[in-house]
Amino acid sequence: MSAKAISEQTGKEFLFKHLCTSAALQNRFRYANVSADTDWARLTQEHPWLLTERLVVKPDQLIKRRGKLGLVGVDLDLQGVREWLKPRLMKETTVGKAKGVLRNFLVEPFVPHTQEEEYYVCIYATREGDHVLFHHEGGVNVGDVDAKAQRLMVAVDDKLREDQVREELLTHVPEDKKEVLSSFLVGLFNLYEDLYFTYLEINPLVVNKDGVYVLDMAAKIDATADYICKAKWGDVEFPPPFGREAYPEEAYIADLDAKSGASLKLTLLNPRGRIWTMVAGGGASVVYSDTICDLGGVDELANYGEYSGAPSEQQTYDYAKTILSLMTREKHPQGKVLIVGGSIANFTNVAATFKGIVRAIKDYQGPLKEHEVTIFVRRGGPNYQEGLRVMGEVGKTTGIPIHVFGTETHMTAIVGMALGHRPIPNQPPMDAHTANFLLNASSGPKTPAATRTASFSEPRTPTEVSPAKKPKAGPPPAKATTLFRKQTKAIIWGMQTRAVQGMMDFDYVCSRDEPSVAAMVYPFTGDHKQKFYWGHKEILLPVYKNMADATKKHPEVDVLISFASLRSAFDSTMEAMQFPQIHTISIIAEGIPEAQTRKMIKVADEKGVTIIGPATVGGIKPGCFKIGNTGGMLDNILASKLYRPGSVAYVSRSGGMSNELNNIISRTTDGVYEGVAIGGDRYPGSTFMDHVLRYQDTPGVEMIVVLGEIGGTEEYRICQGIIEGRITKPVVCWCIGTCATMFSSEVQFGHAGACANQASETALAKNQALRDAGAYVPKSFDELGNVIKTVYDELVANGTIVPAQEVPPPTVPMDYSWARELGLIRKPASFMTSICDERGQELIYAGMPITEVFKEEMGLGGVLGLLWFQRRLPRYACQFIEMCLMVTADHGPAVSGAHNTIVCARAGKDLISSLTSGLLTIGDRFGGALDAAAKQFSKAFDSGMLPMEFVNKMKKDGKLIMGIGHRVKSVNNPDMRVQILKDFVKQHFTSTQLLDYALDVEKITTSKKPNLILNVDGFIGVAFVDLLRTCGGFTRDEADEFVEIGALNGIFVLGRSMGFIGHYLDQKRLKQGLYRHPWDDISYVLPEHMSM
């Protein structure tokens, strides 16, 4: 949501920190917070004024009218405050319908004043601007300020001036206070704007000879502006409404939501309730709550929440396990039900999200059975058949009763089943699989385009009329009645290839002559071409860095579909509206601050641009055009007959519910003519009435469906239009959110605008007003389809609608990636891997999640064991690996590898080139003896040769013994690296047979020459063979295989890379120039035949 209430203490902190005014603001930062665990001695140290001044104490928990409720203690000393708190602190109290515990109190200095010195001020936001209310009489008995107060509306982007304030707001204020008050109010308004407040009320505001005192304050801020205001806000805590506790699980889900591009919401209403929901979609979640309450389940409804926006399998798992954990803590005598519901998704992979839920169900199968939980599932959307299948399977394997339904079942029918109001069908009819929609069995010729794309009742015109150019002066240009035509072309802002391909597939089944997407704009890459499919054929779309180039090269474009992020959507939209050819803009991003949205709306109204969104999936005009992911994937497009126009136009707030309307309308009428989801924000770019009037003036539309919701008053404009005769076509309307009035505390639903601030904004009030005005209003969402069918049948009966014969669309090939996702095809992998998997939520090394690697403190040796040997090695083995890496890390600059690295670095080459130069010298003569030594010694030992026989055989064959000999070290000057390793191996290894054999060989070779010692390469080679053979993790064949494939040389390569990198950095740090070998270190000789 956007507008969130803040505590009085937070509001005053913002005020005292950031208010700029010439008025003398008193008692700055003089407040103290008191709770059950307050240390009074420390509190008085931090706030010494508590000991010397008279005080006021009041709860700070979003409680309205505290004075009238007797919840304000006035003119007390500190002891009096403590006495006043005793019967109240941590005690339950009732405020209206809400029961809650008083936990947090605010203590402030008492300000003696007269009634004449009290004033009332309030600033709140509306679509057109910000309203400033001022009344010269404030305090507890202020009464109906809406009727009494002086009012001034500051239009969007305008500023409040002191002369305006004096002339329009301070007419009843004494002259000697006007200057102070006008300065304060202008400063307050500027603060309200700068810190993105949406509501700010001070009552009373006291002004006396000493200055201005802010006594009581209530405020809301736009939480979506956090990325703008973080520096000024700091970390803001948003308290829950009074009567509802703040649960750690809610905070956990809020944290998941903040870290995710998806939407995850959870509000606990009654943790002991038996009815739990896990619903996909902001609009759908409200509909399910409504239906539960309508069927008498309000007292047993445990939670409100939603997940949407394509959460990953892991995110859905985390969300689901939180719900299951909560619902299996206390038993209910009647058992419990879990409703896993949702509308038809537009782009969320239903199977992927359901797999997360299935994982959670498997983890909690014991508690779920113990608490007698029954699960009801209804979902549609991309890959939903596979999602329903896995949900059904987990029910069979776990023994948990799970009833599964798809799009053939009305969205909320499972609620009636769960609550025992309707029977559970044994085997519900299943819709065809995704693949069946895409393979046209018709053997007839391709359907002529005109037959399928022309409206049933719209007169066909031979040519399309180009939109008129905008006048340069005069009144704002009128917005177009027809937003989309068969020739409409769009620019896509953002690299949304999946959405673009979906639009092109829709265009193809609609038999458009050309794709609806002309170009894409993506500032983060250079101008290039992007490949897409047009039916069976591959085509290229241009991608530009900026809108100026795109519009210049594509003058035919008049629609922009913006997938810009919430941070860049405002700037990119404002830029787009500077190009006169753009008439329609769809803004997909959710979470744009309301102040920015209102500025966009103002400019759009001035330029005659229609904005759909923000926070929307878009809209669709069957046979013509679809915005982005609207309508879902091609199977849903075909199932809902969105490839050709019907006679019913709809407008909804919710994107997911718009797809549900596509389904309902296609099953009850001849189909959709046009549908728009205006978005769930408080101030959508275009309103219900804007689109209803368009539909009224569109000949092809014969009836209109509106899915309104709680919050705002836009539906009353439809009532007025019907009563005044401006709207004459039948309107079927239902406002969701009827459950809100049944809750004891305020609940913010999934959409930012879904919150009633007054009685007239409730869904119940709006549904009744629409019914009274003459709209067709069902008794509940459950009956919406029946009412639509009844109205449609009447229009068919009286001849208004003449249903056309159904014509099959052309086939569109399925994308390979999606066909594989559905399990329709298989293909051999290009290569296989068994050591690492990065596809899930968490990186996995050889089956071990990365978090476990760190939790177990496995270290570098442990990670190497997982990635190289696919085993979790014993602790001593990991330590030995790390010791090997340490002793092989470097051996000075003179060895060939380090020398090459240094020469390369001094030649100006980069790190990778220099490192590679050094690594390429590793072989049998330098560093590569580990594998060879291991193989030679193992073969001799395994064949039963005595050490002397082995030495003699190698001498006879004229071969060097790998791992024996050192240029510098000898028995008299031992290599301490070998000694360190030997001590560790002898202490920790269970057996050292091969090492002992190699040491016996060393005794023989050093008796002949003292430097023929077992060197570090040889030692590591033979010791590693002992490790692999005796640690218990490998069979003999596996141990021999690792030696054979060169694993041991990898130890030297990895270790010595550290040294080579060190030499590279050293040379760069020392700024050494190009290396040239000195002449006097080179023997210049003639060819042998010439010297003779």
PDB file of N, CA and C in Angstrom, residues 27 30 48-57 73-81 107-112:
ATOM      1  N   ASN A  27       8.375  23.871  22.209  1.00  0.00           N
ATOM      2  CA  ASN A  27       8.425  22.476  22.692  1.00  0.00           C
ATOM      3  C   ASN A  27       8.988  21.501  21.657  1.00  0.00           C
ATOM      4  N   ARG A  30      10.294  17.821  22.598  1.00  0.00           N
ATOM      5  CA  ARG A  30      10.034  17.582  24.021  1.00  0.00           C
ATOM      6  C   ARG A  30       8.884  16.582  24.141  1.00  0.00           C
ATOM      7  N   PRO A  48      15.115  15.527  31.393  1.00  0.00           N
ATOM      8  CA  PRO A  48      15.024  16.128  32.747  1.00  0.00           C
ATOM      9  C   PRO A  48      13.809  17.017  32.932  1.00  0.00           C
ATOM     10  N   TRP A  49      13.238  17.548  31.870  1.00  0.00           N
ATOM     11  CA  TRP A  49      12.061  18.402  31.983  1.00  0.00           C
ATOM     12  C   TRP A  49      10.861  17.646  32.577  1.00  0.00           C
ATOM     13  N   LEU A  50      10.902  16.308  32.533  1.00  0.00           N
ATOM     14  CA  LEU A  50       9.816  15.517  33.130  1.00  0.00           C
ATOM     15  C   LEU A  50       9.685  15.776  34.634  1.00  0.00           C
ATOM     16  N   LEU A  51      10.787  16.160  35.263  1.00  0.00           N
ATOM     17  CA  LEU A  51      10.802  16.368  36.720  1.00  0.00           C
ATOM     18  C   LEU A  51      10.361  17.768  37.127  1.00  0.00           C
ATOM     19  N   THR A  52      10.356  18.687  36.164  1.00  0.00           N
ATOM     20  CA  THR A  52      10.126  20.090  36.529  1.00  0.00           C
ATOM     21  C   THR A  52       8.838  20.667  35.958  1.00  0.00           C
ATOM     22  N   GLU A  53       8.247  20.034  34.954  1.00  0.00           N
ATOM     23  CA  GLU A  53       7.097  20.636  34.276  1.00  0.00           C
ATOM     24  C   GLU A  53       5.826  19.833  34.514  1.00  0.00           C
ATOM     25  N   ARG A  54       4.701  20.536  34.348  1.00  0.00           N
ATOM     26  CA  ARG A  54       3.411  19.866  34.328  1.00  0.00           C
ATOM     27  C   ARG A  54       3.312  19.102  33.003  1.00  0.00           C
ATOM     28  N   LEU A  55       2.610  17.969  33.012  1.00  0.00           N
ATOM     29  CA  LEU A  55       2.700  17.042  31.877  1.00  0.00           C
ATOM     30  C   LEU A  55       1.332  16.627  31.348  1.00  0.00           C
ATOM     31  N   VAL A  56       1.379  16.153  30.101  1.00  0.00           N
ATOM     32  CA  VAL A  56       0.223  15.520  29.449  1.00  0.00           C
ATOM     33  C   VAL A  56       0.659  14.113  29.051  1.00  0.00           C
ATOM     34  N   VAL A  57      -0.242  13.122  29.234  1.00  0.00           N
ATOM     35  CA  VAL A  57       0.069  11.746  28.835  1.00  0.00           C
ATOM     36  C   VAL A  57      -1.115  11.191  28.042  1.00  0.00           C
ATOM     37  N   GLY A  73      -4.425  12.228  29.939  1.00  0.00           N
ATOM     38  CA  GLY A  73      -4.200  12.755  31.282  1.00  0.00           C
ATOM     39  C   GLY A  73      -3.566  14.131  31.173  1.00  0.00           C
ATOM     40  N   VAL A  74      -4.164  15.143  31.797  1.00  0.00           N
ATOM     41  CA  VAL A  74      -3.768  16.540  31.580  1.00  0.00           C
ATOM     42  C   VAL A  74      -3.319  17.182  32.894  1.00  0.00           C
ATOM     43  N   ASP A  75      -2.283  18.040  32.786  1.00  0.00           N
ATOM     44  CA  ASP A  75      -1.815  18.870  33.903  1.00  0.00           C
ATOM     45  C   ASP A  75      -1.415  18.013  35.115  1.00  0.00           C
ATOM     46  N   LEU A  76      -0.513  17.035  34.856  1.00  0.00           N
ATOM     47  CA  LEU A  76      -0.056  16.135  35.910  1.00  0.00           C
ATOM     48  C   LEU A  76       1.438  16.334  36.152  1.00  0.00           C
ATOM     49  N   ASP A  77       1.885  16.004  37.376  1.00  0.00           N
ATOM     50  CA  ASP A  77       3.333  15.912  37.569  1.00  0.00           C
ATOM     51  C   ASP A  77       3.750  14.481  37.217  1.00  0.00           C
ATOM     52  N   LEU A  78       5.052  14.182  37.334  1.00  0.00           N
ATOM     53  CA  LEU A  78       5.531  12.870  36.894  1.00  0.00           C
ATOM     54  C   LEU A  78       4.887  11.745  37.704  1.00  0.00           C
ATOM     55  N   GLN A  79       4.750  11.944  39.001  1.00  0.00           N
ATOM     56  CA  GLN A  79       4.113  10.921  39.820  1.00  0.00           C
ATOM     57  C   GLN A  79       2.654  10.745  39.414  1.00  0.00           C
ATOM     58  N   GLY A  80       2.017  11.870  39.081  1.00  0.00           N
ATOM     59  CA  GLY A  80       0.629  11.807  38.615  1.00  0.00           C
ATOM     60  C   GLY A  80       0.514  11.036  37.306  1.00  0.00           C
ATOM     61  N   VAL A  81       1.501  11.201  36.439  1.00  0.00           N
ATOM     62  CA  VAL A  81       1.510  10.449  35.166  1.00  0.00           C
ATOM     63  C   VAL A  81       1.586   8.954  35.457  1.00  0.00           C
ATOM     64  N   VAL A 107       4.392  11.174  26.535  1.00  0.00           N
ATOM     65  CA  VAL A 107       4.342  12.172  27.604  1.00  0.00           C
ATOM     66  C   VAL A 107       4.970  13.457  27.066  1.00  0.00           C
ATOM     67  N   GLU A 108       4.236  14.597  27.228  1.00  0.00           N
ATOM     68  CA  GLU A 108       4.706  15.886  26.709  1.00  0.00           C
ATOM     69  C   GLU A 108       4.458  16.970  27.759  1.00  0.00           C
ATOM     70  N   PRO A 109       5.110  18.119  27.602  1.00  0.00           N
ATOM     71  CA  PRO A 109       4.817  19.231  28.521  1.00  0.00           C
ATOM     72  C   PRO A 109       3.372  19.711  28.346  1.00  0.00           C
ATOM     73  N   PHE A 110       2.738  20.026  29.458  1.00  0.00           N
ATOM     74  CA  PHE A 110       1.390  20.598  29.424  1.00  0.00           C
ATOM     75  C   PHE A 110       1.491  22.079  29.033  1.00  0.00           C
ATOM     76  N   VAL A 111       0.639  22.490  28.099  1.00  0.00           N
ATOM     77  CA  VAL A 111       0.644  23.880  27.622  1.00  0.00           C
ATOM     78  C   VAL A 111      -0.645  24.560  28.086  1.00  0.00           C
ATOM     79  N   PRO A 112      -0.588  25.418  29.122  1.00  0.00           N
ATOM     80  CA  PRO A 112      -1.796  26.144  29.555  1.00  0.00           C
ATOM     81  C   PRO A 112      -2.250  27.094  28.445  1.00  0.00           C
TER      82      PRO A 112
END
